[in-house]
XYZ file of C-alpha atoms in Angstrom:
745
model
C -1.362 -23.675 26.746
C -0.280 -19.937 26.097
C 3.271 -18.759 26.313
C 4.008 -14.906 26.534
C 7.223 -12.789 27.014
C 7.743 -11.239 30.191
C 5.754 -9.651 33.062
C 4.824 -5.917 32.698
C 4.180 -3.546 35.527
C 0.481 -4.721 36.265
C 1.677 -8.381 36.194
C 4.497 -7.599 38.770
C 2.122 -6.084 40.990
C -0.591 -8.603 40.960
C 1.658 -11.567 40.357
C -0.351 -12.996 37.580
C 0.298 -13.250 33.862
C -1.558 -11.030 31.301
C -3.431 -8.852 33.673
C -2.589 -5.387 32.263
C -3.820 -3.578 29.100
C -2.364 -6.396 26.834
C -4.137 -8.959 29.124
C -7.337 -7.321 28.790
C -7.142 -7.284 24.945
C -6.037 -11.066 25.210
C -9.131 -11.942 27.155
C -11.220 -10.394 24.555
C -9.569 -12.329 22.092
C -10.054 -15.531 23.867
C -13.703 -14.586 24.439
C -14.332 -13.862 20.735
C -13.381 -17.437 19.715
C -15.136 -19.272 22.593
C -11.899 -20.025 24.637
C -12.117 -20.011 28.560
C -9.097 -18.321 30.075
C -9.303 -20.355 33.245
C -9.107 -23.627 31.274
C -5.812 -22.554 29.934
C -2.257 -22.756 31.333
C -0.785 -19.483 30.845
C 3.000 -18.548 31.523
C 5.796 -16.380 30.160
C 9.189 -17.025 28.811
C 10.703 -14.649 31.384
C 9.144 -14.936 34.767
C 10.159 -11.450 36.065
C 9.633 -7.840 34.868
C 12.819 -6.503 32.977
C 14.004 -2.954 33.636
C 11.512 -0.491 31.802
C 9.958 -3.765 30.387
C 12.800 -4.054 27.940
C 14.056 -7.646 27.595
C 17.362 -6.241 26.173
C 18.009 -4.748 29.759
C 17.868 -8.249 31.656
C 21.683 -7.707 31.833
C 21.212 -4.915 34.270
C 20.011 -7.523 36.631
C 22.711 -10.053 35.869
C 20.216 -12.244 33.968
C 19.921 -13.190 30.280
C 16.797 -14.526 28.420
C 18.539 -17.953 28.354
C 18.556 -18.146 32.014
C 14.911 -18.719 32.061
C 14.502 -21.208 29.182
C 15.191 -24.373 31.170
C 12.442 -23.530 33.711
C 10.046 -22.997 30.628
C 11.002 -26.197 29.120
C 10.477 -28.157 32.420
C 6.886 -26.455 32.689
C 6.027 -27.490 29.422
C 7.026 -31.011 30.120
C 5.039 -30.998 33.279
C 1.736 -29.372 31.591
C 2.257 -31.649 28.487
C 0.140 -29.780 26.190
C -0.762 -30.734 22.763
C -0.936 -27.077 21.464
C 0.780 -23.904 22.550
C -0.070 -20.467 21.521
C 3.314 -18.665 21.147
C 2.383 -14.934 21.942
C 5.108 -12.648 20.546
C 8.561 -12.943 18.917
C 10.324 -13.897 22.127
C 7.852 -17.165 22.870
C 8.239 -17.956 18.977
C 11.948 -18.182 19.221
C 12.087 -19.859 22.551
C 9.841 -22.759 21.466
C 10.867 -23.075 17.641
C 14.275 -21.278 17.104
C 12.418 -19.402 14.348
C 12.698 -15.464 14.237
C 10.145 -13.071 12.641
C 6.802 -13.320 14.246
C 5.081 -11.263 11.571
C 6.096 -13.727 9.029
C 5.464 -16.941 11.124
C 2.152 -15.817 12.890
C -0.643 -18.338 11.960
C 1.694 -21.102 11.025
C 1.437 -24.672 12.719
C 4.930 -25.523 13.723
C 6.681 -28.328 15.915
C 7.876 -27.600 19.416
C 11.650 -27.901 19.080
C 12.038 -30.485 21.945
C 8.907 -32.583 21.162
C 7.630 -32.918 17.561
C 4.134 -34.055 19.018
C 3.430 -30.598 20.312
C 2.027 -28.071 17.838
C 3.142 -24.469 18.355
C 0.960 -21.638 16.782
C 2.742 -18.332 16.922
C 0.709 -14.853 16.972
C 1.323 -11.347 17.614
C 1.490 -10.032 21.121
C -1.703 -7.928 22.205
C 0.892 -5.156 23.328
C 2.040 -5.065 19.624
C -1.423 -4.577 18.534
C -1.844 -1.674 20.928
C 1.030 0.209 19.478
C -0.738 1.375 16.485
C -1.396 -2.111 14.867
C -5.215 -2.842 15.715
C -6.101 -3.187 12.060
C -4.267 -6.596 12.529
C -6.794 -7.567 15.337
C -8.962 -9.800 13.212
C -5.942 -11.671 11.952
C -4.764 -12.456 15.580
C -8.031 -13.630 16.408
C -8.169 -15.874 13.424
C -4.768 -17.249 14.708
C -6.283 -18.064 18.123
C -9.567 -19.430 16.675
C -7.104 -21.780 14.532
C -5.476 -22.859 17.701
C -8.962 -23.777 19.065
C -9.940 -25.585 15.977
C -6.807 -27.629 15.989
C -7.252 -28.515 19.699
C -10.853 -29.662 19.168
C -9.926 -31.571 16.057
C -12.015 -29.246 13.677
C -9.266 -28.777 11.450
C -5.848 -30.497 10.599
C -2.311 -28.556 10.778
C -2.218 -28.711 7.045
C -3.719 -30.123 3.893
C -1.661 -32.160 1.658
C -1.341 -31.329 -2.109
C 0.316 -33.218 -5.118
C 3.278 -31.792 -6.767
C 4.864 -32.521 -10.098
C 8.463 -31.492 -10.143
C 11.149 -31.713 -13.041
C 8.601 -33.291 -15.388
C 9.639 -35.077 -18.583
C 8.572 -33.146 -21.815
C 5.680 -35.499 -22.287
C 4.390 -34.910 -18.655
C 4.662 -31.120 -19.026
C 2.746 -30.983 -22.317
C 0.108 -33.385 -20.948
C -0.231 -31.213 -17.810
C -0.692 -27.939 -19.651
C -3.333 -29.635 -21.998
C -5.135 -31.093 -19.073
C -5.265 -27.733 -17.316
C -6.279 -25.987 -20.422
C -9.111 -28.451 -21.237
C -10.395 -29.453 -17.764
C -9.442 -27.048 -15.163
C -11.810 -24.098 -14.287
C -8.933 -22.142 -12.869
C -5.195 -22.126 -12.714
C -2.418 -20.184 -10.613
C 0.369 -19.071 -12.598
C 3.739 -18.110 -10.852
C 7.321 -17.492 -12.177
C 10.629 -17.506 -10.649
C 13.402 -15.582 -11.885
C 17.142 -15.096 -12.080
C 18.178 -11.742 -10.514
C 14.889 -10.321 -11.773
C 15.918 -10.696 -15.328
C 15.165 -14.161 -16.691
C 12.727 -16.799 -15.991
C 13.852 -19.963 -14.759
C 10.408 -21.873 -13.941
C 6.796 -21.408 -14.182
C 4.356 -22.992 -11.866
C 0.764 -23.949 -12.813
C -1.971 -25.172 -10.715
C -4.489 -27.832 -11.775
C -6.591 -27.098 -8.547
C -5.974 -26.031 -5.071
C -4.483 -29.511 -4.175
C -2.236 -30.140 -7.309
C 0.269 -28.244 -9.317
C 3.223 -28.634 -11.701
C 6.473 -26.557 -11.865
C 7.983 -26.610 -15.226
C 11.575 -25.601 -15.235
C 13.533 -23.649 -17.980
C 16.779 -23.764 -16.532
C 18.521 -26.287 -14.230
C 21.882 -27.146 -12.598
C 22.758 -23.540 -12.400
C 21.834 -21.636 -15.588
C 22.003 -24.566 -18.169
C 18.785 -24.845 -20.328
C 16.480 -27.592 -19.321
C 14.793 -28.202 -22.834
C 16.086 -28.574 -26.432
C 14.949 -25.707 -28.718
C 12.212 -27.490 -30.241
C 10.887 -28.728 -27.000
C 10.915 -25.154 -25.518
C 9.100 -23.958 -28.446
C 6.373 -26.544 -28.088
C 6.110 -25.959 -24.475
C 5.569 -22.257 -24.909
C 2.889 -22.796 -27.393
C 1.119 -25.124 -25.243
C 1.328 -22.105 -22.398
C -0.047 -19.875 -25.017
C -3.051 -21.876 -25.653
C -3.506 -22.181 -21.812
C -3.003 -18.391 -21.744
C -5.539 -17.598 -24.255
C -8.309 -20.215 -23.349
C -11.592 -18.562 -22.658
C -13.424 -19.141 -19.370
C -10.205 -20.570 -17.737
C -9.608 -18.293 -14.855
C -6.014 -17.154 -14.410
C -5.007 -16.517 -10.756
C -1.719 -14.731 -9.680
C -0.242 -12.847 -6.637
C 0.936 -9.401 -7.732
C 0.461 -10.882 -11.260
C 1.671 -7.775 -12.941
C 5.375 -8.963 -12.071
C 4.780 -12.240 -13.802
C 3.107 -10.684 -16.856
C 5.932 -8.259 -17.483
C 8.149 -11.308 -18.075
C 5.625 -13.310 -19.831
C 4.125 -10.798 -22.305
C 6.948 -11.155 -24.933
C 6.503 -15.056 -24.674
C 2.943 -15.642 -24.206
C 1.077 -12.498 -25.053
C -1.540 -11.005 -22.552
C -3.506 -13.769 -20.675
C -7.196 -13.954 -21.925
C -9.663 -12.777 -19.224
C -10.818 -13.573 -16.584
C -7.916 -12.794 -14.280
C -7.854 -12.810 -10.493
C -5.055 -11.020 -8.598
C -5.049 -12.234 -4.882
C -3.002 -9.011 -3.983
C -5.505 -6.624 -5.277
C -8.589 -8.651 -4.086
C -7.321 -8.398 -0.614
C -6.207 -4.949 -0.640
C -9.906 -4.156 -1.727
C -11.494 -6.162 1.190
C -8.915 -4.998 3.776
C -6.811 -1.932 2.633
C -5.124 -1.360 5.790
C -3.501 -4.926 6.119
C -0.454 -6.196 4.521
C -0.963 -7.976 1.052
C 2.156 -10.093 0.517
C 1.638 -13.805 0.022
C 3.331 -14.597 3.121
C 0.575 -12.652 5.129
C -2.089 -13.923 2.879
C -0.983 -17.492 3.283
C -1.308 -17.226 7.100
C -4.543 -15.612 6.901
C -6.517 -17.729 4.565
C -4.817 -21.100 4.393
C -3.452 -23.794 6.711
C -0.117 -23.903 5.080
C 3.086 -23.206 6.971
C 5.086 -19.948 6.087
C 7.407 -20.826 3.342
C 8.633 -17.490 1.956
C 12.153 -17.682 3.346
C 12.973 -21.023 1.798
C 13.969 -19.266 -1.418
C 14.048 -15.783 -2.863
C 14.938 -14.530 -6.210
C 18.716 -15.052 -6.427
C 21.603 -13.323 -7.723
C 23.461 -15.411 -10.427
C 26.566 -15.825 -7.873
C 24.219 -17.648 -5.514
C 22.113 -20.480 -7.073
C 20.029 -22.754 -5.059
C 19.400 -26.206 -5.332
C 17.000 -27.089 -8.164
C 14.778 -29.062 -5.835
C 14.577 -26.143 -3.315
C 13.457 -23.721 -6.012
C 10.873 -26.003 -7.669
C 9.426 -27.016 -4.405
C 9.243 -23.253 -3.294
C 7.432 -22.510 -6.809
C 4.925 -25.316 -6.037
C 4.203 -23.930 -2.617
C 3.711 -20.446 -4.159
C 1.137 -21.826 -6.486
C -0.787 -23.768 -4.145
C -0.909 -21.106 -1.441
C -2.113 -18.524 -4.008
C -4.847 -20.753 -5.499
C -6.245 -21.448 -2.011
C -5.906 -17.892 -1.030
C -7.992 -17.146 -4.071
C -10.956 -19.545 -2.873
C -11.175 -17.865 0.371
C -11.051 -14.286 -1.148
C -13.510 -15.088 -3.721
C -15.907 -16.141 -0.858
C -15.158 -12.825 0.890
C -15.862 -10.658 -2.109
C -19.159 -12.246 -2.484
C -20.100 -12.012 1.168
C -19.169 -8.207 1.177
C -21.044 -7.607 -2.121
C -17.851 -6.583 -3.918
C -17.241 -9.575 -6.352
C -18.801 -7.689 -9.268
C -17.023 -4.568 -8.213
C -13.737 -6.382 -8.225
C -14.053 -8.599 -11.370
C -16.041 -6.022 -13.545
C -13.857 -2.946 -12.703
C -10.668 -3.391 -10.357
C -9.269 -6.451 -12.518
C -10.059 -4.778 -15.979
C -8.434 -1.523 -14.920
C -5.480 -3.269 -13.817
C -4.803 -4.261 -17.404
C -5.026 -0.620 -18.354
C -2.450 0.302 -15.801
C -0.429 -2.629 -16.991
C -0.322 -1.211 -20.496
C 0.716 2.241 -18.954
C 3.389 0.592 -17.066
C 4.675 -1.258 -19.956
C 4.762 1.476 -22.437
C 6.168 4.306 -20.078
C 6.428 7.795 -20.879
C 8.511 9.486 -23.768
C 11.415 11.734 -22.535
C 12.961 14.693 -24.117
C 16.459 13.907 -22.927
C 18.282 17.052 -23.855
C 15.646 19.198 -21.833
C 15.847 16.704 -18.946
C 19.604 17.063 -18.880
C 19.221 20.807 -19.122
C 16.882 20.706 -16.091
C 19.270 18.461 -14.008
C 22.230 20.712 -14.824
C 20.128 24.006 -13.936
C 19.092 22.560 -10.594
C 22.469 21.045 -9.720
C 24.661 23.863 -10.807
C 22.370 27.054 -10.382
C 19.445 26.542 -8.137
C 20.996 24.284 -5.330
C 24.302 26.343 -4.987
C 22.169 29.543 -4.573
C 19.778 27.894 -1.908
C 22.918 26.398 -0.109
C 24.579 29.784 -0.090
C 21.232 31.599 1.379
C 21.338 28.796 4.153
C 25.053 29.582 5.131
C 24.412 33.330 5.077
C 21.295 33.013 7.368
C 23.339 30.841 9.697
C 26.652 32.489 9.486
C 28.296 29.035 8.846
C 28.556 26.169 6.465
C 25.569 24.115 7.256
C 24.641 20.859 5.375
C 20.479 20.849 5.327
C 20.603 17.123 4.978
C 22.676 16.499 8.210
C 20.589 15.950 11.112
C 23.324 16.449 13.503
C 24.249 19.943 11.986
C 20.943 21.246 11.706
C 19.955 20.209 15.254
C 22.964 21.499 16.940
C 22.501 24.891 15.276
C 18.778 25.063 15.968
C 19.420 23.998 19.585
C 21.743 27.091 19.618
C 18.850 29.252 18.594
C 17.011 27.942 21.640
C 14.515 25.817 19.564
C 13.386 22.617 21.190
C 14.701 19.830 18.727
C 13.503 16.400 19.429
C 15.692 13.411 19.747
C 15.517 9.807 19.125
C 15.908 7.158 22.164
C 19.644 6.990 21.067
C 20.115 10.809 21.519
C 20.064 11.678 17.800
C 18.416 14.858 16.772
C 15.072 14.553 14.549
C 14.809 17.174 12.044
C 12.399 15.576 9.557
C 10.106 17.869 7.433
C 7.169 17.722 9.927
C 9.467 18.655 12.926
C 10.728 21.785 10.840
C 7.141 22.786 9.930
C 5.934 22.355 13.427
C 8.758 24.842 14.622
C 7.924 27.371 11.810
C 4.388 27.331 13.401
C 5.613 27.779 16.962
C 8.726 30.109 16.304
C 7.542 32.234 13.468
C 10.631 34.465 13.761
C 12.834 31.669 12.400
C 10.506 30.914 9.460
C 13.016 32.404 6.797
C 15.836 29.983 7.963
C 13.654 26.863 8.560
C 11.879 27.397 5.096
C 15.260 27.718 3.380
C 16.641 24.471 4.892
C 13.359 22.763 3.629
C 13.719 24.356 0.288
C 17.386 23.239 -0.003
C 16.451 19.601 0.962
C 13.726 19.550 -1.719
C 16.189 20.654 -4.338
C 18.651 17.969 -3.662
C 16.584 14.900 -2.270
C 13.337 15.444 -4.338
C 14.134 17.439 -7.462
C 17.563 15.771 -8.147
C 17.330 12.530 -6.370
C 13.604 11.438 -6.874
C 12.698 13.104 -10.389
C 15.541 14.304 -12.355
C 17.867 11.289 -11.836
C 15.157 8.784 -11.628
C 16.671 5.890 -13.609
C 15.192 5.450 -17.255
C 14.623 2.133 -18.900
C 17.186 0.915 -21.501
C 14.840 2.443 -24.296
C 15.182 5.695 -22.493
C 11.550 5.867 -21.388
C 10.233 6.858 -17.811
C 8.401 3.918 -16.246
C 6.867 3.234 -12.948
C 4.788 0.516 -11.094
C 1.287 1.376 -9.965
C -0.154 0.479 -6.625
C -3.195 1.575 -4.567
C -3.822 3.453 -1.319
C -6.644 2.593 1.202
C -8.998 4.902 -0.555
C -8.226 3.175 -3.865
C -6.190 6.197 -5.275
C -3.307 5.240 -7.370
C 0.223 5.278 -6.131
C 3.251 4.888 -8.074
C 6.880 4.045 -7.476
C 10.029 2.711 -9.217
C 9.464 -0.697 -10.939
C 10.634 -4.052 -9.951
C 13.933 -3.188 -12.094
C 14.414 -0.236 -10.080
C 13.490 2.174 -12.975
C 11.374 5.259 -12.717
C 9.678 6.562 -9.867
C 6.552 8.445 -8.480
C 4.548 9.858 -11.356
C 1.504 10.909 -9.193
C 3.387 13.948 -7.736
C 5.677 14.688 -10.552
C 6.510 18.414 -10.318
C 4.840 20.659 -12.853
C 7.992 22.269 -14.152
C 9.597 18.921 -14.863
C 6.498 17.822 -16.800
C 7.986 19.886 -19.446
C 10.470 17.099 -20.548
C 7.726 14.456 -20.845
C 6.629 14.620 -24.382
C 3.945 12.744 -26.718
C 4.495 10.010 -28.895
C 6.017 10.923 -32.423
C 3.649 12.558 -34.432
C 1.168 12.970 -31.555
C -0.040 15.793 -29.257
C -0.931 15.585 -25.579
C -4.456 16.275 -24.408
C -5.185 16.408 -20.731
C -8.260 16.217 -18.791
C -9.199 17.347 -15.267
C -12.201 16.665 -12.898
C -13.054 20.112 -11.779
C -12.601 20.705 -8.102
C -13.718 17.031 -7.664
C -12.982 16.144 -3.944
C -14.488 19.617 -2.782
C -17.513 19.283 -4.925
C -18.155 15.603 -3.672
C -17.699 16.803 0.113
C -20.320 19.565 -0.611
C -22.850 17.141 -1.649
C -21.861 14.696 1.136
C -22.343 17.289 3.994
C -25.508 18.543 2.282
C -24.262 22.263 2.130
C -26.595 24.378 -0.009
C -24.138 27.489 0.395
C -21.231 25.200 -1.105
C -23.361 23.605 -3.777
C -24.339 27.056 -4.994
C -20.850 27.936 -5.391
C -20.149 25.196 -7.583
C -23.544 25.476 -9.593
C -22.447 29.140 -10.342
C -19.266 27.781 -11.731
C -16.979 29.548 -9.134
C -13.774 28.559 -7.865
C -14.242 27.237 -4.180
C -11.173 28.138 -2.997
C -11.248 31.761 -4.044
C -14.765 31.951 -2.606
C -13.547 30.538 0.584
C -10.721 32.848 0.742
C -13.028 35.800 0.344
C -15.020 34.391 3.271
C -12.093 33.948 5.697
C -10.257 37.154 4.724
C -13.487 39.205 4.333
C -12.195 40.594 1.021
C -13.216 40.156 -2.806
C -12.045 37.016 -4.505
C -9.830 39.122 -6.918
C -8.096 40.740 -4.138
C -6.738 37.650 -2.528
C -2.952 37.391 -2.246
C -1.282 34.038 -3.722
C -0.475 33.109 -0.114
C -4.176 33.740 1.034
C -5.343 31.711 -1.958
C -3.011 28.880 -1.039
C -4.119 28.929 2.640
C -7.945 28.902 1.642
C -7.179 26.025 -0.292
C -5.223 23.968 2.457
C -8.062 25.146 4.527
C -10.759 23.598 2.559
C -8.952 20.268 2.115
C -7.701 20.054 5.778
C -10.609 21.142 7.537
C -12.885 18.790 5.138
C -11.000 15.918 6.812
C -10.673 17.433 10.310
C -6.891 17.931 10.155
C -5.603 18.586 13.787
C -4.935 22.306 14.393
C -1.219 21.642 15.123
C -0.516 19.927 11.967
C -2.766 22.448 10.004
C -0.602 25.375 11.530
C 2.462 23.320 9.849
C 0.794 22.992 6.652
C -0.210 26.566 6.224
C 2.859 27.976 7.873
C 1.076 29.888 10.601
C 1.077 29.854 14.393
C -1.236 27.564 16.100
C -3.261 30.551 17.385
C -3.770 31.870 13.567
C -4.565 28.525 12.504
C -7.432 28.126 15.093
C -8.931 31.233 13.980
C -8.778 30.494 10.209
C -10.204 26.905 10.908
C -12.675 28.366 13.201
C -14.008 30.720 10.489
C -14.471 27.807 7.956
C -16.448 25.778 10.351
C -18.673 28.624 10.968
C -19.057 29.233 7.333
C -19.819 25.569 6.607
C -21.690 24.339 9.795
C -22.870 21.169 8.080
C -19.215 19.841 7.980
C -19.332 18.938 11.660
C -22.554 17.011 11.204
C -20.883 15.224 8.424
C -18.103 14.267 10.723
C -20.241 13.184 13.297
C -22.186 11.011 10.753
C -19.090 9.280 9.628
C -17.741 8.564 13.168
C -21.155 7.080 13.817
C -20.921 4.619 10.948
C -17.506 3.661 11.788
C -18.641 3.016 15.572
C -21.595 1.122 14.697
C -20.904 -0.671 11.338
C -17.205 -0.409 11.014
C -17.661 0.071 7.302
C -18.126 3.040 4.834
C -19.476 2.613 1.385
C -19.240 5.034 -1.668
C -21.893 5.840 -4.140
C -19.991 3.279 -6.677
C -20.277 0.494 -3.988
C -16.538 0.330 -2.990
C -16.714 -0.500 0.841
C -13.876 -0.233 3.347
C -14.085 -2.239 6.480
C -12.292 -0.531 9.671
C -10.756 -3.203 11.669
C -8.448 -1.189 13.804
C -8.585 0.933 16.968
C -11.373 3.539 17.006
C -9.470 6.684 17.533
C -9.025 10.253 15.959
C -6.636 8.849 13.283
C -9.207 6.177 12.214
C -11.963 8.759 11.913
C -9.932 11.366 9.983
C -8.984 8.544 7.580
C -12.798 7.819 7.318
C -13.701 11.556 6.778
C -11.552 11.283 3.474
C -12.616 7.745 2.315
C -15.816 8.446 0.501
C -14.847 11.713 -1.260
C -11.418 10.437 -2.151
C -12.790 6.985 -3.298
C -15.563 8.481 -5.236
C -13.337 10.838 -7.190
C -10.900 8.062 -8.122
C -13.651 5.649 -9.208
C -15.251 8.341 -11.288
C -12.153 8.733 -13.350
C -10.931 5.288 -13.456
C -14.166 3.960 -14.561
C -14.491 6.476 -17.064
C -10.863 5.878 -18.187
C -11.890 2.105 -18.437
C -14.739 2.876 -20.755
C -12.458 4.999 -23.057
C -9.840 2.429 -23.078
C -12.268 -0.253 -24.304
C -13.387 1.903 -27.092
C -10.322 3.924 -28.350
C -8.545 3.248 -31.516
C -5.087 1.946 -31.208
C -3.287 5.125 -31.983
C -4.987 6.636 -29.081
C -2.949 6.120 -25.886
C -3.771 6.786 -22.357
C -0.363 7.858 -20.676
C -1.121 8.744 -17.022
C -3.604 9.097 -14.352
C -2.768 11.526 -11.534
C -5.708 11.445 -8.959
C -8.272 13.405 -10.791
C -6.637 13.978 -14.265
C -5.744 11.852 -17.145
C -3.222 12.440 -19.903
C -3.777 11.265 -23.644
C -1.300 10.989 -26.381
C -3.059 10.989 -29.873
C -2.478 12.107 -33.461
C -3.366 15.821 -33.514
C -6.038 15.102 -36.248
C -8.017 12.956 -33.865
C -8.057 15.540 -31.122
C -11.486 17.101 -32.182
C -12.795 13.686 -32.654
C -11.657 12.248 -29.292
C -12.660 15.116 -27.064
C -16.360 14.453 -26.915
C -15.721 10.955 -25.914
C -13.597 12.209 -22.966
C -16.422 14.425 -21.983
C -18.920 11.674 -22.270
C -16.955 9.093 -20.264
C -15.505 11.065 -17.697
C -18.437 13.564 -17.053
C -21.785 12.834 -18.626
C -21.887 9.096 -18.167
C -20.613 9.587 -14.501
C -23.664 11.054 -12.810
C -23.909 10.358 -9.186
C -26.854 10.329 -6.537
C -25.491 11.646 -3.251
C -27.780 12.085 -0.300
C -30.601 12.088 -2.896
C -29.102 14.811 -5.069
C -27.698 14.368 -8.480
C -24.026 15.398 -9.024
C -22.108 15.500 -12.186
C -18.638 16.505 -11.822
C -17.420 18.699 -14.720
C -14.384 17.944 -16.640
C -11.979 20.424 -17.873
C -10.180 19.385 -21.277
C -7.070 21.322 -22.043
C -6.017 22.259 -25.640
C -3.491 20.030 -27.393
C 0.082 20.648 -26.024
C 3.673 19.540 -26.907
C 4.670 18.378 -23.472
C 2.842 17.434 -20.302
C 3.551 20.801 -18.647
C 1.363 22.590 -21.088
C 3.028 24.188 -24.136
């Protein structure tokens, strides 16, 4: 039996459930898993079409959702199904009283009026069609599971053995058994307010785990001091056991707490979050999602969360939650390992991704050294000088006190100027950055004001809020947490303690207060024009290849072609437009967005982009090639073997993402594999400080600079020769002279 939400326009017209666009997608999902629609009983919670298809507007008809529930329950009683697919949030809540369809999808639940009926929730096809088609395989998996349950191919869940609140001897014996006999163990900690470990879980296998508490009955210590020391030593032996695979989900979190107690775990290590992000980079990677996708376990992540000291859960609840995390992660690992092997990515993951995560962990743990005096001076300068001047210019241009960060004030003023300012459904003005950039391209006569509003916002929100006032750690250092994007590029944000922030886009002027370690100098290396260079080889453009082989700057050359003037005669604005033209056009940025980015009218942007396409005719052929690969294989693979599978809707947004996939991934793997090689051979006094897309920063004793520089060139350039479309490519690396701060002085 299938239960949906409510009738849509097509369903109302044809008086049949699921016959519109969402119904067509549902039919495809059913066919994909071998189910025959005519053999299924299909219904909805709400039997009519709400105004504008919005359930919240049922009241306009004098009805409520609750009015339809008795009829639904009576229908279920008459049909007497063994299994029901609950399609969407409304059906989930009506049948189980649970909320949060994205959390509960894929879990086998019990019907609230009859425990013998199994409810399996999944996402509504209409939700997938609203920009979430990358989740299509997971919804298909949910429906396949329903079929497997109905035909007895699988059971709702698989039991496991849990050891909770063990005695001291039981805990020691368990740790020794895992160390000596297990081939893999999952490790997971629970913490108090993100500060202190309260228990640690270890798996023997995918069907057995132990939770060893360190606190109980609130915040009381569970063990006597000598017992705790012996337990930690047993854990250290497990941590250091060669050949024992250590499994974790977002294991960096656990390692930050465990490093002072246990040291660094001996390889091999398998992080399920990063394994899944490699296979399916577009999907969510949290444990709740992975558990639903790769195991038969019921969603449990809301049973307990990291708590504040004033709100302590029952010990049993916490320990059972920890066991479920451990078992779920171990089972997810087993499935992901098979997937990595089947996709040919297992060696790539275990030989490169996981070792590189250790390098990133060291960078996170160490953080950046900060010149606090200079940081304070910059903060004072921006806050007390730059920001007031910028605000004063806004006020003079508008003739009033205008808060650039107030959507209401900015929207009202721009409306007075006759500009079309979009609004939300609630009627509020929307004046985000992209909206103002669009207005600049359409109404260039107001460029000065709109640019000044954006500038003032940047000073307050970005410069002050994001960078200059980013919280430092207790030791005064600037830290971050590293993640990855769909192309494999690094991203960074504040760590789990809320310290630090984004280092990937750290403004150049503020890099002045990032300084080397005591007695050290900075050396920075940069892959020369890396993405544009890779693109020239991918599109097989002899004209662009010659530019790079002659050692010229591609953006200057392209600027001279576009503006028909010598390279040295380009203005700074023309050079910047040429740079954005190369990047935006290579990835086929839409002309409206391109106009916003370069601050020109749409007509001017079309002319500039058209000139570039004429200069590089091979580019359109490259775009067609990528589109064909996505259409036919739904997969793109880089020269290094990194693959990305495209599971979502095949539209312009998907193709544009595909155009950038290979060049961006190739560059990031070039620098990261090189850094990994340098990390493996470097002496302890040479430190890798940051990686920002195509550059890397080292802190080292000044007397080692001359000795270390050839190693940088060897690992980032000489050893990274690629073959692209049958032609060899080596990306040159530029190595700066030693400097006293990250900015360059």
